[in-house]
Amino acid sequence: MGLGLAIVRAVVELHGGEVSAHSEGLDHGATFVVRLPVAPLRGEIQPEHGPATSSLDAAPTFECPPALRDLRILVVDDEPETRALMQFVIEQCAARVTTAGSAEEGRAALAQAEFDLLISDVGMPGEDGYSFIRQVRAAHGDRRDRIPALALTAYARVEDRTAALRAGFDMHLSKPIDPSELLVVLETLIRNAAPR
């Protein structure tokens, strides 16, 4: 009922469907129903101008901000499902995504390439996102110290937002991730960024 269901919901909605869950209570199990639209039947002969498109090629159900096109975005999160969801959603908007599973991998990625945006989970084992962003911000003589950064956390309390901003993040977003909200926040970050 946690992050996995949120990912399922996001992917199903991207394909124009809906998902619901129902349970009679403790020890009675749960029923999950996924409803997807049926793609129209197509003949076997393909048109001369190219192959037929499938329902998977359809435009996403969320609006892609033009400001994200061709951006290089680094996603740092120890949860593979979260990384996969964010990569899927952001790449639908023609941005290029690199993922890292830890603060150490994130630093390695930043050392190898420049990025336009940084998204980092706060609650990672070992080195957390607060320590990671402090190191990114403390880097001298490097443009990466000004990279717009978004903090992800499972908590949405005011003190969590304040801690993220004090550590060096520019914005804060709570999990589970809503694709439309994520894209709006990323658009806001890139538009508010100082010229680099």
Tab-separated table of C-alpha atoms in Angstrom:
chain	number	residue	atom	x	y	z
A	1	MET	CA	0.000	0.000	0.000
A	2	GLY	CA	3.024	2.287	-0.013
A	3	LEU	CA	5.391	3.319	-2.754
A	4	GLY	CA	4.673	0.303	-4.965
A	5	LEU	CA	0.994	1.190	-5.331
A	6	ALA	CA	1.883	4.819	-6.043
A	7	ILE	CA	4.166	3.683	-8.876
A	8	VAL	CA	1.480	1.383	-10.271
A	9	ARG	CA	-1.055	4.227	-10.154
A	10	ALA	CA	1.298	6.629	-11.930
A	11	VAL	CA	2.136	4.175	-14.725
A	12	VAL	CA	-1.509	3.114	-15.194
A	13	GLU	CA	-2.666	6.744	-15.355
A	14	LEU	CA	0.040	7.502	-17.929
A	15	HIS	CA	-1.714	4.973	-20.164
A	16	GLY	CA	-5.150	6.494	-19.605
A	17	GLY	CA	-6.264	3.916	-17.058
A	18	GLU	CA	-7.140	3.796	-13.399
A	19	VAL	CA	-6.323	1.573	-10.436
A	20	SER	CA	-8.299	0.914	-7.267
A	21	ALA	CA	-7.762	-1.093	-4.090
A	22	HIS	CA	-10.258	-2.683	-1.703
A	23	SER	CA	-9.969	-4.732	1.484
A	24	GLU	CA	-12.516	-6.148	3.910
A	25	GLY	CA	-10.029	-5.529	6.727
A	26	LEU	CA	-7.166	-7.178	8.578
A	27	ASP	CA	-6.476	-10.793	7.521
A	28	HIS	CA	-8.960	-10.587	4.623
A	29	GLY	CA	-6.461	-9.767	1.877
A	30	ALA	CA	-6.800	-7.025	-0.694
A	31	THR	CA	-8.082	-6.717	-4.228
A	32	PHE	CA	-6.341	-4.425	-6.684
A	33	VAL	CA	-8.111	-3.617	-9.952
A	34	VAL	CA	-6.315	-2.081	-12.919
A	35	ARG	CA	-8.454	-0.782	-15.789
A	36	LEU	CA	-6.763	0.159	-19.052
A	37	PRO	CA	-8.396	1.412	-22.249
A	38	VAL	CA	-8.481	-1.074	-25.096
A	39	ALA	CA	-6.430	-0.041	-28.095
A	40	PRO	CA	-8.327	-0.140	-31.390
A	41	LEU	CA	-7.691	-3.183	-33.563
A	42	ARG	CA	-5.370	-2.623	-36.483
A	43	GLY	CA	-4.981	-4.478	-39.713
A	44	GLU	CA	-1.821	-6.432	-40.367
A	45	ILE	CA	-0.842	-4.180	-43.286
A	46	GLN	CA	1.217	-1.272	-42.060
A	47	PRO	CA	0.891	2.119	-43.757
A	48	GLU	CA	3.674	3.025	-46.163
A	49	HIS	CA	4.654	6.143	-44.197
A	50	GLY	CA	5.752	4.105	-41.146
A	51	PRO	CA	4.696	1.583	-38.553
A	52	ALA	CA	1.441	1.961	-36.661
A	53	THR	CA	1.752	3.491	-33.227
A	54	SER	CA	0.725	1.527	-30.185
A	55	SER	CA	-1.067	2.749	-27.086
A	56	LEU	CA	2.336	2.805	-25.394
A	57	ASP	CA	3.414	5.496	-27.841
A	58	ALA	CA	0.526	7.755	-26.858
A	59	ALA	CA	1.243	11.069	-25.209
A	60	PRO	CA	1.386	11.019	-21.417
A	61	THR	CA	-1.718	12.121	-19.527
A	62	PHE	CA	0.224	14.843	-17.713
A	63	GLU	CA	1.422	18.078	-19.263
A	64	CYS	CA	5.142	18.250	-20.010
A	65	PRO	CA	6.627	21.678	-19.293
A	66	PRO	CA	8.625	22.850	-22.329
A	67	ALA	CA	11.337	24.143	-19.955
A	68	LEU	CA	12.377	20.536	-19.195
A	69	ARG	CA	13.189	19.579	-22.782
A	70	ASP	CA	16.819	18.479	-23.210
A	71	LEU	CA	17.717	19.157	-19.571
A	72	ARG	CA	20.237	16.891	-17.850
A	73	ILE	CA	18.795	15.727	-14.532
A	74	LEU	CA	20.490	13.684	-11.823
A	75	VAL	CA	18.234	11.574	-9.562
A	76	VAL	CA	19.820	10.250	-6.349
A	77	ASP	CA	17.665	7.790	-4.388
A	78	ASP	CA	18.375	4.460	-2.719
A	79	GLU	CA	14.968	3.029	-3.735
A	80	PRO	CA	15.119	1.509	-7.245
A	81	GLU	CA	11.347	1.892	-7.716
A	82	THR	CA	11.468	5.627	-7.010
A	83	ARG	CA	14.413	6.111	-9.371
A	84	ALA	CA	12.619	4.158	-12.106
A	85	LEU	CA	9.379	6.110	-11.679
A	86	MET	CA	11.086	9.494	-11.788
A	87	GLN	CA	13.239	8.511	-14.749
A	88	PHE	CA	10.183	7.266	-16.639
A	89	VAL	CA	8.118	10.404	-15.965
A	90	ILE	CA	10.903	12.913	-16.613
A	91	GLU	CA	12.070	11.209	-19.812
A	92	GLN	CA	8.498	11.462	-21.152
A	93	CYS	CA	9.217	15.209	-21.219
A	94	ALA	CA	12.338	14.798	-23.390
A	95	ALA	CA	14.825	15.373	-20.565
A	96	ARG	CA	17.897	13.195	-20.043
A	97	VAL	CA	18.051	11.424	-16.689
A	98	THR	CA	21.011	9.877	-14.888
A	99	THR	CA	20.291	7.895	-11.731
A	100	ALA	CA	22.408	7.118	-8.668
A	101	GLY	CA	21.602	4.795	-5.767
A	102	SER	CA	23.606	6.601	-3.077
A	103	ALA	CA	25.258	9.888	-2.174
A	104	GLU	CA	28.597	8.407	-3.204
A	105	GLU	CA	27.252	7.465	-6.650
A	106	GLY	CA	25.703	10.927	-6.918
A	107	ARG	CA	29.056	12.608	-6.265
A	108	ALA	CA	30.685	10.365	-8.865
A	109	ALA	CA	28.048	11.346	-11.429
A	110	LEU	CA	28.538	15.049	-10.657
A	111	ALA	CA	32.293	14.654	-11.100
A	112	GLN	CA	31.813	13.131	-14.553
A	113	ALA	CA	29.183	15.436	-16.048
A	114	GLU	CA	27.299	18.687	-15.559
A	115	PHE	CA	23.593	18.619	-14.753
A	116	ASP	CA	20.848	21.226	-14.952
A	117	LEU	CA	18.848	19.856	-11.999
A	118	LEU	CA	19.494	17.609	-9.008
A	119	ILE	CA	16.851	15.503	-7.248
A	120	SER	CA	17.927	13.736	-4.063
A	121	ASP	CA	16.196	11.622	-1.463
A	122	VAL	CA	16.849	12.812	2.077
A	123	GLY	CA	16.492	9.524	3.979
A	124	MET	CA	19.178	7.359	2.420
A	125	PRO	CA	21.113	4.798	4.484
A	126	GLY	CA	24.723	5.610	5.218
A	127	GLU	CA	25.129	9.186	4.048
A	128	ASP	CA	21.814	11.034	3.958
A	129	GLY	CA	20.652	13.654	1.472
A	130	TYR	CA	21.383	16.535	3.856
A	131	SER	CA	25.073	15.646	4.010
A	132	PHE	CA	25.117	15.056	0.248
A	133	ILE	CA	23.684	18.475	-0.657
A	134	ARG	CA	25.965	20.235	1.844
A	135	GLN	CA	28.959	18.724	0.049
A	136	VAL	CA	27.576	19.717	-3.343
A	137	ARG	CA	27.002	23.292	-2.135
A	138	ALA	CA	30.431	23.471	-0.455
A	139	ALA	CA	32.294	22.629	-3.649
A	140	HIS	CA	34.370	25.682	-4.646
A	141	GLY	CA	35.382	26.727	-8.110
A	142	ASP	CA	32.711	24.585	-9.718
A	143	ARG	CA	29.400	25.558	-11.304
A	144	ARG	CA	27.733	22.492	-9.734
A	145	ASP	CA	27.546	24.336	-6.405
A	146	ARG	CA	24.674	26.366	-7.907
A	147	ILE	CA	22.696	23.493	-9.369
A	148	PRO	CA	18.970	23.775	-8.548
A	149	ALA	CA	18.197	20.942	-6.125
A	150	LEU	CA	14.976	19.224	-5.050
A	151	ALA	CA	14.746	17.241	-1.790
A	152	LEU	CA	12.535	14.151	-1.641
A	153	THR	CA	11.308	12.865	1.690
A	154	ALA	CA	8.650	10.570	3.081
A	155	TYR	CA	7.649	13.344	5.484
A	156	ALA	CA	5.747	16.529	4.707
A	157	ARG	CA	6.053	18.350	8.037
A	158	VAL	CA	7.106	21.983	8.154
A	159	GLU	CA	10.259	21.074	10.074
A	160	ASP	CA	11.233	18.574	7.334
A	161	ARG	CA	10.867	21.258	4.669
A	162	THR	CA	12.847	23.710	6.784
A	163	ALA	CA	15.658	21.180	7.368
A	164	ALA	CA	15.898	20.503	3.623
A	165	LEU	CA	16.095	24.201	2.773
A	166	ARG	CA	18.688	24.863	5.486
A	167	ALA	CA	20.856	22.019	4.213
A	168	GLY	CA	20.994	23.601	0.753
A	169	PHE	CA	18.031	22.269	-1.228
A	170	ASP	CA	15.944	24.807	-3.148
A	171	MET	CA	12.619	22.986	-2.854
A	172	HIS	CA	11.081	20.046	-0.998
A	173	LEU	CA	8.640	17.384	-2.244
A	174	SER	CA	7.114	14.575	-0.204
A	175	LYS	CA	6.698	10.955	-1.295
A	176	PRO	CA	4.900	9.197	-2.844
A	177	ILE	CA	5.645	11.196	-5.956
A	178	ASP	CA	2.790	12.557	-8.039
A	179	PRO	CA	4.075	12.871	-11.642
A	180	SER	CA	2.236	16.123	-12.404
A	181	GLU	CA	3.414	17.763	-9.185
A	182	LEU	CA	6.994	16.590	-9.771
A	183	LEU	CA	7.064	18.168	-13.237
A	184	VAL	CA	5.610	21.471	-12.000
A	185	VAL	CA	8.210	21.626	-9.216
A	186	LEU	CA	11.049	20.880	-11.655
A	187	GLU	CA	9.769	23.560	-14.027
A	188	THR	CA	9.648	26.051	-11.148
A	189	LEU	CA	13.198	25.152	-10.106
A	190	ILE	CA	14.645	25.650	-13.578
A	191	ARG	CA	12.761	28.912	-14.143
A	192	ASN	CA	13.864	30.321	-10.773
A	193	ALA	CA	17.483	29.291	-11.239
A	194	ALA	CA	19.982	32.092	-11.581
A	195	PRO	CA	21.766	32.245	-14.944
A	196	ARG	CA	24.584	29.738	-14.903
